[in-house]
Amino acid sequence: MSDTVNATPGADAVLDIAVIGAGPAGLTAGLYAARAGMDVAVFERTAPGGQLAQTDQLENYPGFPEGTEGFALAYSMKQQADRFGVKNFSEDVTAVDFAADPKILTTPFGEHRARAVIVATGARPRKLGIPEEEALAGRGVSYCATCDGNFFRGKTVAVVGGGNTAAADALYLARICEKVYLIHRRDQLRATAVYHQRLADLHNVEFVWNSTVTSLSANEMGALAAATVRDKVTGEERVLEVSGLFVAVGTLPNTEFLQGALDVDEAGYILTDENGATSAAGVWAAGDVRRKALRQVVTAVSDGAVCAEQAAEQKMPADLFFLLNEETLRAVAQCLTELFVFLFQDHEAVKVQ
Ligand code: NAP
């Protein structure tokens, strides 16, 4: 999924719509905006696709009765957006000025201006917050099972969490690893019911209920060797010998770059109305980055479509006003001048007679 550019447009260049983030929400916003005739660019700091591109199998996206691979679906979304002329700027938006008119996005390559902005920057994995976690990240501790699972083929690993991500990760890893511990701090999963029986049926998945990871230890090579878990009910500690620990304990919104430009909730998710409108006029938020009940690909693409439609609608009156000021007024003035000249000539002709 390349085809991205870094662009420092001229000072006068103003996009109709700037979309920040090229996950499912951002790519769909781009697609809908481009099809509505907008000059739209999608900004992405890494690779397009967002969390979807790191998802192994997606079984709940309509239209794929056998499921589909996340990366393949993300790639198709990108191609579809490209087909309708969405511009791709491979740039990290580090600051915004939503009070300016037009709005300003700052990236390491310069400033971009846009009449409307759709924030679709998604969310990132939450960390466990235990002391050894950071040092062992990339040395056994991972936040993406589909990215890193293959490194642990045939080995014993653990997944931490009880949501859909943890359940899907455990299923995926059970296919390639010798054994998978699923460590959850409660006595039942939060994940959708469909996962429960599938996991219970697997001989190489062991649930570690009511437990939290308290510490990690490394081998002489500096790689993860074991995770110590404590049973919250009995207080007992147990050492699990694992070479991989996949942390799937939820997400945090990617909203730091906004630096207070939009209203957010206590966890940092952007507050919007049902159409994605934020606290700043002309700025919408779509997908996992906004406060919402269900964070799924299907709700992200829906958000993207609604926001793009709203942003495109907002631009129409401005265009009409622009036309009225510039071209239409000039044409009207020309007509009036000709009319006055015509009337004056007639008047003079009448006087001469
Ligand atoms: P999530 O639903 O928020 O689940 C996070 C899990 O981690 C919860 O079980 C939570 O425990 C646990 N947890 C949180 N902090 C913890 C900590 N410090 N230590 C140990 N455990 C901790 O997050 P998610 O699974 O990443 O899912 C995020 C969103 O994406 C959800 O809306 C989900 O439905 C969606 N998603 C959907 C699919 C799919 O449908 N195929 C796949 C992946 C994700 P508690 O239960 O005690 O709160």
CSV table of C-alpha atoms and ligand atoms in Angstrom, one decimal:
chain,number,residue,atom,x,y,z
A,1,MET,CA,0.0,0.0,0.0
A,2,SER,CA,2.4,2.7,-1.1
A,3,ASP,CA,1.4,5.4,-3.6
A,4,THR,CA,1.7,8.0,-0.9
A,5,VAL,CA,3.4,11.4,-1.4
A,6,ASN,CA,4.9,14.0,0.8
A,7,ALA,CA,3.6,17.3,-0.3
A,8,THR,CA,4.4,20.9,0.7
A,9,PRO,CA,1.7,22.8,-1.3
A,10,GLY,CA,2.0,26.4,-2.2
A,11,ALA,CA,0.9,28.9,0.4
A,12,ASP,CA,-2.4,29.5,-1.4
A,13,ALA,CA,-3.3,25.8,-1.8
A,14,VAL,CA,-6.4,25.0,0.3
A,15,LEU,CA,-7.9,21.6,0.4
A,16,ASP,CA,-11.6,21.2,0.6
A,17,ILE,CA,-11.3,18.4,3.1
A,18,ALA,CA,-8.2,17.1,5.0
A,19,VAL,CA,-8.6,13.7,6.6
A,20,ILE,CA,-6.2,12.8,9.3
A,21,GLY,CA,-5.6,9.0,9.5
A,22,ALA,CA,-5.9,6.3,6.8
A,23,GLY,CA,-7.6,3.5,8.6
A,24,PRO,CA,-11.1,2.3,7.5
A,25,ALA,CA,-12.7,5.5,8.8
A,26,GLY,CA,-10.3,7.8,7.1
A,27,LEU,CA,-10.2,5.9,3.8
A,28,THR,CA,-14.0,5.8,3.6
A,29,ALA,CA,-14.2,9.5,4.4
A,30,GLY,CA,-11.7,10.1,1.6
A,31,LEU,CA,-13.7,8.0,-0.8
A,32,TYR,CA,-17.1,9.7,0.0
A,33,ALA,CA,-15.5,13.2,-0.1
A,34,ALA,CA,-13.8,12.5,-3.5
A,35,ARG,CA,-17.0,11.1,-4.9
A,36,ALA,CA,-18.8,14.3,-3.7
A,37,GLY,CA,-16.4,16.3,-5.9
A,38,MET,CA,-14.2,17.5,-3.0
A,39,ASP,CA,-10.4,18.1,-3.3
A,40,VAL,CA,-9.5,15.7,-0.4
A,41,ALA,CA,-6.2,14.5,1.0
A,42,VAL,CA,-5.7,11.7,3.6
A,43,PHE,CA,-2.7,12.2,5.9
A,44,GLU,CA,-1.1,9.0,7.3
A,45,ARG,CA,2.1,8.8,9.3
A,46,THR,CA,2.8,5.1,8.9
A,47,ALA,CA,1.1,2.7,6.5
A,48,PRO,CA,-2.6,2.9,5.4
A,49,GLY,CA,-5.0,0.5,6.9
A,50,GLY,CA,-4.7,1.3,10.6
A,51,GLN,CA,-5.5,-1.5,13.1
A,52,LEU,CA,-7.5,-3.3,10.3
A,53,ALA,CA,-4.2,-4.0,8.4
A,54,GLN,CA,-2.9,-5.8,11.5
A,55,THR,CA,-6.0,-7.9,11.9
A,56,ASP,CA,-5.8,-11.6,10.9
A,57,GLN,CA,-9.3,-12.7,10.1
A,58,LEU,CA,-12.4,-10.5,10.1
A,59,GLU,CA,-15.6,-12.5,10.3
A,60,ASN,CA,-18.1,-9.7,11.1
A,61,TYR,CA,-17.7,-7.4,8.2
A,62,PRO,CA,-20.8,-7.8,5.9
A,63,GLY,CA,-20.3,-9.2,2.4
A,64,PHE,CA,-17.7,-11.8,3.2
A,65,PRO,CA,-19.5,-15.0,4.2
A,66,GLU,CA,-16.2,-16.9,4.8
A,67,GLY,CA,-14.5,-13.9,6.5
A,68,THR,CA,-11.7,-11.9,5.0
A,69,GLU,CA,-8.1,-11.0,5.9
A,70,GLY,CA,-7.8,-7.6,7.5
A,71,PHE,CA,-4.8,-6.5,5.4
A,72,ALA,CA,-6.6,-7.5,2.2
A,73,LEU,CA,-9.7,-5.5,3.1
A,74,ALA,CA,-7.6,-2.5,4.1
A,75,TYR,CA,-5.7,-2.7,0.8
A,76,SER,CA,-9.0,-2.8,-1.2
A,77,MET,CA,-10.2,0.3,0.7
A,78,LYS,CA,-7.1,2.1,-0.2
A,79,GLN,CA,-7.3,1.2,-3.9
A,80,GLN,CA,-10.9,2.2,-4.0
A,81,ALA,CA,-10.1,5.6,-2.5
A,82,ASP,CA,-7.2,6.0,-4.9
A,83,ARG,CA,-9.5,5.3,-7.9
A,84,PHE,CA,-11.6,8.3,-7.1
A,85,GLY,CA,-8.7,10.6,-6.8
A,86,VAL,CA,-8.1,10.9,-3.0
A,87,LYS,CA,-4.6,12.4,-2.4
A,88,ASN,CA,-2.3,10.6,0.0
A,89,PHE,CA,0.1,12.6,2.1
A,90,SER,CA,2.5,10.4,4.0
A,91,GLU,CA,3.0,12.9,6.7
A,92,ASP,CA,2.5,12.9,10.5
A,93,VAL,CA,0.2,15.7,11.6
A,94,THR,CA,1.8,17.1,14.7
A,95,ALA,CA,-0.3,20.2,15.4
A,96,VAL,CA,-3.5,21.7,14.3
A,97,ASP,CA,-5.1,25.2,14.3
A,98,PHE,CA,-8.8,24.7,14.0
A,99,ALA,CA,-9.6,28.4,14.9
A,100,ALA,CA,-7.8,29.6,11.7
A,101,ASP,CA,-9.8,30.0,8.5
A,102,PRO,CA,-8.9,27.9,6.6
A,103,LYS,CA,-7.8,25.4,9.2
A,104,ILE,CA,-4.1,24.6,9.4
A,105,LEU,CA,-2.4,21.2,9.8
A,106,THR,CA,1.3,21.2,10.7
A,107,THR,CA,3.5,18.3,9.6
A,108,PRO,CA,7.3,17.8,9.5
A,109,PHE,CA,7.0,18.8,5.8
A,110,GLY,CA,5.3,22.2,6.4
A,111,GLU,CA,1.7,23.5,6.8
A,112,HIS,CA,-1.4,22.4,5.0
A,113,ARG,CA,-4.7,24.3,4.8
A,114,ALA,CA,-8.2,22.9,4.5
A,115,ARG,CA,-11.7,24.3,4.7
A,116,ALA,CA,-12.8,21.2,6.7
A,117,VAL,CA,-11.0,18.5,8.6
A,118,ILE,CA,-12.0,14.9,9.5
A,119,VAL,CA,-10.0,13.4,12.4
A,120,ALA,CA,-9.8,9.6,12.0
A,121,THR,CA,-6.6,8.8,13.8
A,122,GLY,CA,-7.9,5.8,15.6
A,123,ALA,CA,-6.5,4.2,18.7
A,124,ARG,CA,-3.4,2.4,19.8
A,125,PRO,CA,-2.8,-0.6,22.2
A,126,ARG,CA,-2.9,0.1,25.9
A,127,LYS,CA,0.1,-1.2,27.9
A,128,LEU,CA,0.0,-3.2,31.0
A,129,GLY,CA,2.2,-0.7,32.9
A,130,ILE,CA,4.4,-3.3,34.7
A,131,PRO,CA,8.1,-2.4,35.1
A,132,GLU,CA,9.7,-4.9,32.7
A,133,GLU,CA,7.2,-4.3,29.9
A,134,GLU,CA,9.1,-1.6,28.1
A,135,ALA,CA,12.5,-3.3,28.1
A,136,LEU,CA,11.0,-6.5,26.8
A,137,ALA,CA,8.8,-4.9,24.1
A,138,GLY,CA,10.0,-6.5,20.8
A,139,ARG,CA,11.9,-9.1,22.9
A,140,GLY,CA,8.9,-11.3,23.6
A,141,VAL,CA,6.3,-8.6,24.6
A,142,SER,CA,4.1,-7.7,21.6
A,143,TYR,CA,0.9,-5.7,21.0
A,144,CYS,CA,0.1,-7.3,17.7
A,145,ALA,CA,-0.4,-11.0,17.4
A,146,THR,CA,-0.9,-11.0,13.6
A,147,CYS,CA,2.3,-8.9,13.2
A,148,ASP,CA,4.6,-10.9,15.5
A,149,GLY,CA,2.9,-14.3,16.1
A,150,ASN,CA,4.9,-16.0,13.5
A,151,PHE,CA,8.1,-15.4,15.5
A,152,PHE,CA,6.6,-17.7,18.2
A,153,ARG,CA,5.6,-20.6,15.9
A,154,GLY,CA,5.7,-23.9,17.9
A,155,LYS,CA,6.4,-22.1,21.2
A,156,THR,CA,4.4,-21.4,24.4
A,157,VAL,CA,2.9,-17.9,24.6
A,158,ALA,CA,0.3,-16.0,26.7
A,159,VAL,CA,-2.3,-13.4,25.8
A,160,VAL,CA,-3.5,-10.9,28.3
A,161,GLY,CA,-7.0,-9.5,28.1
A,162,GLY,CA,-10.6,-10.6,27.9
A,163,GLY,CA,-12.0,-8.6,25.0
A,164,ASN,CA,-12.5,-9.3,21.4
A,165,THR,CA,-8.9,-8.5,20.6
A,166,ALA,CA,-7.5,-11.0,23.2
A,167,ALA,CA,-10.0,-13.7,22.1
A,168,ALA,CA,-9.1,-13.3,18.4
A,169,ASP,CA,-5.4,-13.2,19.2
A,170,ALA,CA,-5.6,-16.4,21.3
A,171,LEU,CA,-7.5,-18.2,18.4
A,172,TYR,CA,-4.9,-17.0,15.9
A,173,LEU,CA,-1.9,-18.0,18.1
A,174,ALA,CA,-3.4,-21.4,19.0
A,175,ARG,CA,-3.1,-22.3,15.3
A,176,ILE,CA,0.6,-21.7,15.2
A,177,CYS,CA,1.9,-22.0,18.8
A,178,GLU,CA,2.3,-25.1,20.9
A,179,LYS,CA,0.3,-23.6,23.8
A,180,VAL,CA,-1.5,-20.4,24.6
A,181,TYR,CA,-2.4,-19.1,28.1
A,182,LEU,CA,-5.3,-16.6,28.1
A,183,ILE,CA,-4.8,-14.5,31.2
A,184,HIS,CA,-7.8,-12.4,32.2
A,185,ARG,CA,-8.5,-10.4,35.3
A,186,ARG,CA,-12.1,-11.7,35.6
A,187,ASP,CA,-13.7,-15.1,35.6
A,188,GLN,CA,-15.3,-14.7,32.2
A,189,LEU,CA,-14.5,-13.0,28.9
A,190,ARG,CA,-15.9,-9.7,27.8
A,191,ALA,CA,-15.4,-10.9,24.2
A,192,THR,CA,-18.4,-11.6,21.9
A,193,ALA,CA,-20.1,-15.0,22.7
A,194,VAL,CA,-19.0,-16.6,19.4
A,195,TYR,CA,-15.4,-16.7,20.7
A,196,HIS,CA,-16.1,-18.5,24.0
A,197,GLN,CA,-16.9,-22.0,22.8
A,198,ARG,CA,-14.3,-21.8,20.0
A,199,LEU,CA,-11.6,-21.1,22.6
A,200,ALA,CA,-12.9,-23.6,25.1
A,201,ASP,CA,-12.8,-26.3,22.3
A,202,LEU,CA,-9.1,-25.8,21.7
A,203,HIS,CA,-6.9,-28.3,23.5
A,204,ASN,CA,-3.9,-26.0,23.5
A,205,VAL,CA,-5.6,-22.9,25.1
A,206,GLU,CA,-5.6,-22.7,28.9
A,207,PHE,CA,-7.6,-20.0,30.6
A,208,VAL,CA,-5.9,-18.3,33.6
A,209,TRP,CA,-8.9,-16.6,35.2
A,210,ASN,CA,-9.0,-13.8,37.8
A,211,SER,CA,-5.4,-13.1,37.2
A,212,THR,CA,-3.1,-10.2,36.5
A,213,VAL,CA,0.5,-10.2,35.3
A,214,THR,CA,2.7,-8.8,38.1
A,215,SER,CA,6.2,-9.2,36.6
A,216,LEU,CA,8.2,-10.5,33.7
A,217,SER,CA,11.6,-12.1,33.6
A,218,ALA,CA,14.1,-12.5,30.8
A,219,ASN,CA,16.6,-15.2,29.9
A,220,GLU,CA,20.4,-14.6,29.5
A,221,MET,CA,19.8,-13.3,25.9
A,222,GLY,CA,17.5,-10.6,27.3
A,223,ALA,CA,14.4,-12.1,25.8
A,224,LEU,CA,11.2,-12.9,27.7
A,225,ALA,CA,11.3,-16.2,29.6
A,226,ALA,CA,8.4,-16.1,32.0
A,227,ALA,CA,5.4,-14.1,33.3
A,228,THR,CA,4.4,-14.2,36.9
A,229,VAL,CA,0.6,-13.9,37.4
A,230,ARG,CA,-1.3,-13.4,40.6
A,231,ASP,CA,-4.7,-14.9,41.3
A,232,LYS,CA,-6.8,-11.9,42.6
A,233,VAL,CA,-9.1,-14.3,44.5
A,234,THR,CA,-6.6,-16.6,46.2
A,235,GLY,CA,-3.6,-14.3,46.2
A,236,GLU,CA,-1.5,-17.2,44.8
A,237,GLU,CA,1.3,-16.5,42.4
A,238,ARG,CA,2.2,-18.7,39.4
A,239,VAL,CA,5.1,-18.5,37.0
A,240,LEU,CA,4.2,-19.2,33.4
A,241,GLU,CA,7.1,-20.1,31.2
A,242,VAL,CA,6.4,-18.2,28.0
A,243,SER,CA,8.5,-16.8,25.2
A,244,GLY,CA,5.8,-14.5,24.0
A,245,LEU,CA,3.4,-12.3,25.8
A,246,PHE,CA,0.7,-10.6,23.7
A,247,VAL,CA,-0.9,-7.7,25.4
A,248,ALA,CA,-4.5,-7.1,24.4
A,249,VAL,CA,-6.0,-4.9,27.1
A,250,GLY,CA,-7.8,-2.3,25.1
A,251,THR,CA,-6.8,0.9,23.4
A,252,LEU,CA,-6.0,4.5,23.9
A,253,PRO,CA,-7.1,7.2,21.5
A,254,ASN,CA,-4.5,9.0,19.2
A,255,THR,CA,-5.5,12.5,20.2
A,256,GLU,CA,-2.4,14.0,21.8
A,257,PHE,CA,-1.5,16.0,18.6
A,258,LEU,CA,-4.8,17.9,19.0
A,259,GLN,CA,-3.4,19.6,22.1
A,260,GLY,CA,-6.8,20.6,23.5
A,261,ALA,CA,-8.2,21.8,20.1
A,262,LEU,CA,-11.3,19.6,20.5
A,263,ASP,CA,-13.4,18.5,23.5
A,264,VAL,CA,-12.5,14.9,24.6
A,265,ASP,CA,-13.8,12.6,27.3
A,266,GLU,CA,-11.8,11.6,30.4
A,267,ALA,CA,-10.0,8.9,28.4
A,268,GLY,CA,-9.1,11.2,25.6
A,269,TYR,CA,-11.7,10.1,23.0
A,270,ILE,CA,-13.2,12.9,20.9
A,271,LEU,CA,-16.7,14.0,21.9
A,272,THR,CA,-19.0,14.3,18.8
A,273,ASP,CA,-22.7,14.5,18.0
A,274,GLU,CA,-24.3,11.6,16.1
A,275,ASN,CA,-23.0,12.9,12.8
A,276,GLY,CA,-19.4,13.1,14.0
A,277,ALA,CA,-19.4,16.9,14.5
A,278,THR,CA,-16.9,18.0,17.2
A,279,SER,CA,-16.7,21.0,19.4
A,280,ALA,CA,-14.9,22.9,16.6
A,281,ALA,CA,-16.9,24.2,13.6
A,282,GLY,CA,-15.8,22.5,10.4
A,283,VAL,CA,-14.1,19.6,12.2
A,284,TRP,CA,-15.5,16.1,12.4
A,285,ALA,CA,-14.2,12.9,14.0
A,286,ALA,CA,-14.7,9.4,12.7
A,287,GLY,CA,-13.9,5.8,13.8
A,288,ASP,CA,-12.2,4.5,17.0
A,289,VAL,CA,-10.9,8.0,17.9
A,290,ARG,CA,-14.3,9.2,18.9
A,291,ARG,CA,-16.3,8.3,22.0
A,292,LYS,CA,-18.8,5.6,20.9
A,293,ALA,CA,-20.4,2.4,22.0
A,294,LEU,CA,-19.0,0.0,19.4
A,295,ARG,CA,-15.6,0.2,17.8
A,296,GLN,CA,-15.6,-2.1,14.8
A,297,VAL,CA,-14.6,-1.8,11.2
A,298,VAL,CA,-18.2,-1.6,10.2
A,299,THR,CA,-18.9,1.4,12.5
A,300,ALA,CA,-15.6,3.1,11.5
A,301,VAL,CA,-16.5,3.1,7.8
A,302,SER,CA,-20.0,4.3,8.6
A,303,ASP,CA,-18.6,7.2,10.6
A,304,GLY,CA,-16.2,8.1,7.7
A,305,ALA,CA,-19.1,8.2,5.2
A,306,VAL,CA,-21.3,10.4,7.5
A,307,CYS,CA,-18.5,12.8,8.3
A,308,ALA,CA,-17.5,13.2,4.6
A,309,GLU,CA,-21.1,13.9,3.6
A,310,GLN,CA,-21.4,16.5,6.4
A,311,ALA,CA,-18.2,18.2,5.5
A,312,ALA,CA,-19.1,18.2,1.8
A,313,GLU,CA,-22.5,19.7,2.6
A,314,GLN,CA,-20.8,22.4,4.6
A,315,LYS,CA,-18.7,23.4,1.7
A,316,MET,CA,-21.6,24.0,-0.7
A,317,PRO,CA,-22.9,27.2,0.8
A,318,ALA,CA,-19.4,28.6,0.9
A,319,ASP,CA,-19.0,27.8,-2.8
A,320,LEU,CA,-22.2,29.5,-3.7
A,321,PHE,CA,-21.1,32.5,-1.6
A,322,PHE,CA,-17.8,32.5,-3.4
A,323,LEU,CA,-19.4,32.3,-6.8
A,324,LEU,CA,-21.7,35.1,-5.8
A,325,ASN,CA,-18.8,37.3,-4.8
A,326,GLU,CA,-16.6,36.6,-7.6
A,327,GLU,CA,-17.9,35.4,-10.9
A,328,THR,CA,-21.6,36.1,-10.5
A,329,LEU,CA,-21.2,39.6,-9.2
A,330,ARG,CA,-18.8,40.4,-12.0
A,331,ALA,CA,-21.3,39.1,-14.5
A,332,VAL,CA,-24.2,41.0,-12.9
A,333,ALA,CA,-22.1,44.1,-12.8
A,334,GLN,CA,-21.4,43.7,-16.5
A,335,CYS,CA,-25.1,43.2,-17.3
A,336,LEU,CA,-26.0,46.3,-15.3
A,337,THR,CA,-23.4,48.4,-17.0
A,338,GLU,CA,-24.6,47.3,-20.5
A,339,LEU,CA,-28.2,48.1,-19.4
A,340,PHE,CA,-27.3,51.6,-18.2
A,341,VAL,CA,-25.3,52.3,-21.4
A,342,PHE,CA,-28.3,51.1,-23.4
A,343,LEU,CA,-30.8,53.2,-21.5
A,344,PHE,CA,-28.6,56.2,-21.5
A,345,GLN,CA,-28.2,56.0,-25.3
A,346,ASP,CA,-31.9,55.6,-25.8
A,347,HIS,CA,-32.5,58.6,-23.5
A,348,GLU,CA,-30.0,60.7,-25.5
A,349,ALA,CA,-31.8,59.6,-28.7
A,350,VAL,CA,-35.1,60.6,-27.3
A,351,LYS,CA,-33.7,64.0,-26.3
A,352,VAL,CA,-32.2,64.6,-29.8
A,353,GLN,CA,-35.6,63.9,-31.5
B,1,NAP,P1,-11.7,-4.0,25.1
B,1,NAP,O1,-13.0,-4.6,24.6
B,1,NAP,O2,-11.7,-2.7,25.8
B,1,NAP,O3,-11.1,-5.2,26.1
B,1,NAP,C1,-10.0,-4.9,26.9
B,1,NAP,C2,-9.8,-6.1,27.8
B,1,NAP,O4,-8.6,-5.9,28.5
B,1,NAP,C3,-10.9,-6.2,28.9
B,1,NAP,O5,-11.3,-7.6,29.0
B,1,NAP,C4,-10.3,-5.6,30.1
B,1,NAP,O6,-10.8,-6.3,31.3
B,1,NAP,C5,-8.9,-6.0,30.0
B,1,NAP,N1,-8.0,-5.0,30.6
B,1,NAP,C6,-8.0,-3.7,30.5
B,1,NAP,N2,-7.0,-3.1,31.2
B,1,NAP,C7,-6.3,-4.1,31.7
B,1,NAP,C8,-5.2,-4.2,32.5
B,1,NAP,N3,-4.5,-3.2,32.9
B,1,NAP,N4,-4.7,-5.5,32.9
B,1,NAP,C9,-5.4,-6.6,32.5
B,1,NAP,N5,-6.5,-6.5,31.7
B,1,NAP,C10,-7.0,-5.4,31.4
B,1,NAP,O7,-10.5,-3.9,24.1
B,1,NAP,P2,-10.3,-4.7,22.7
B,1,NAP,O8,-10.5,-6.2,23.0
B,1,NAP,O9,-9.0,-4.3,22.2
B,1,NAP,O10,-11.4,-4.3,21.7
B,1,NAP,C11,-11.4,-2.9,21.4
B,1,NAP,C12,-12.6,-2.7,20.5
B,1,NAP,O11,-12.4,-3.3,19.2
B,1,NAP,C13,-13.9,-3.3,21.0
B,1,NAP,O12,-15.0,-2.4,20.7
B,1,NAP,C14,-14.0,-4.6,20.3
B,1,NAP,O13,-15.3,-5.1,20.2
B,1,NAP,C15,-13.4,-4.2,19.0
B,1,NAP,N6,-12.8,-5.4,18.3
B,1,NAP,C16,-13.6,-6.2,17.6
B,1,NAP,C17,-13.1,-7.4,17.0
B,1,NAP,C18,-14.1,-8.2,16.2
B,1,NAP,O14,-15.3,-8.1,16.3
B,1,NAP,N7,-13.6,-9.2,15.4
B,1,NAP,C19,-11.8,-7.7,17.2
B,1,NAP,C20,-11.0,-6.9,17.9
B,1,NAP,C21,-11.5,-5.8,18.5
B,1,NAP,P3,-12.3,-6.1,31.9
B,1,NAP,O15,-13.1,-7.0,31.1
B,1,NAP,O16,-12.1,-6.4,33.3
B,1,NAP,O17,-12.6,-4.6,31.6
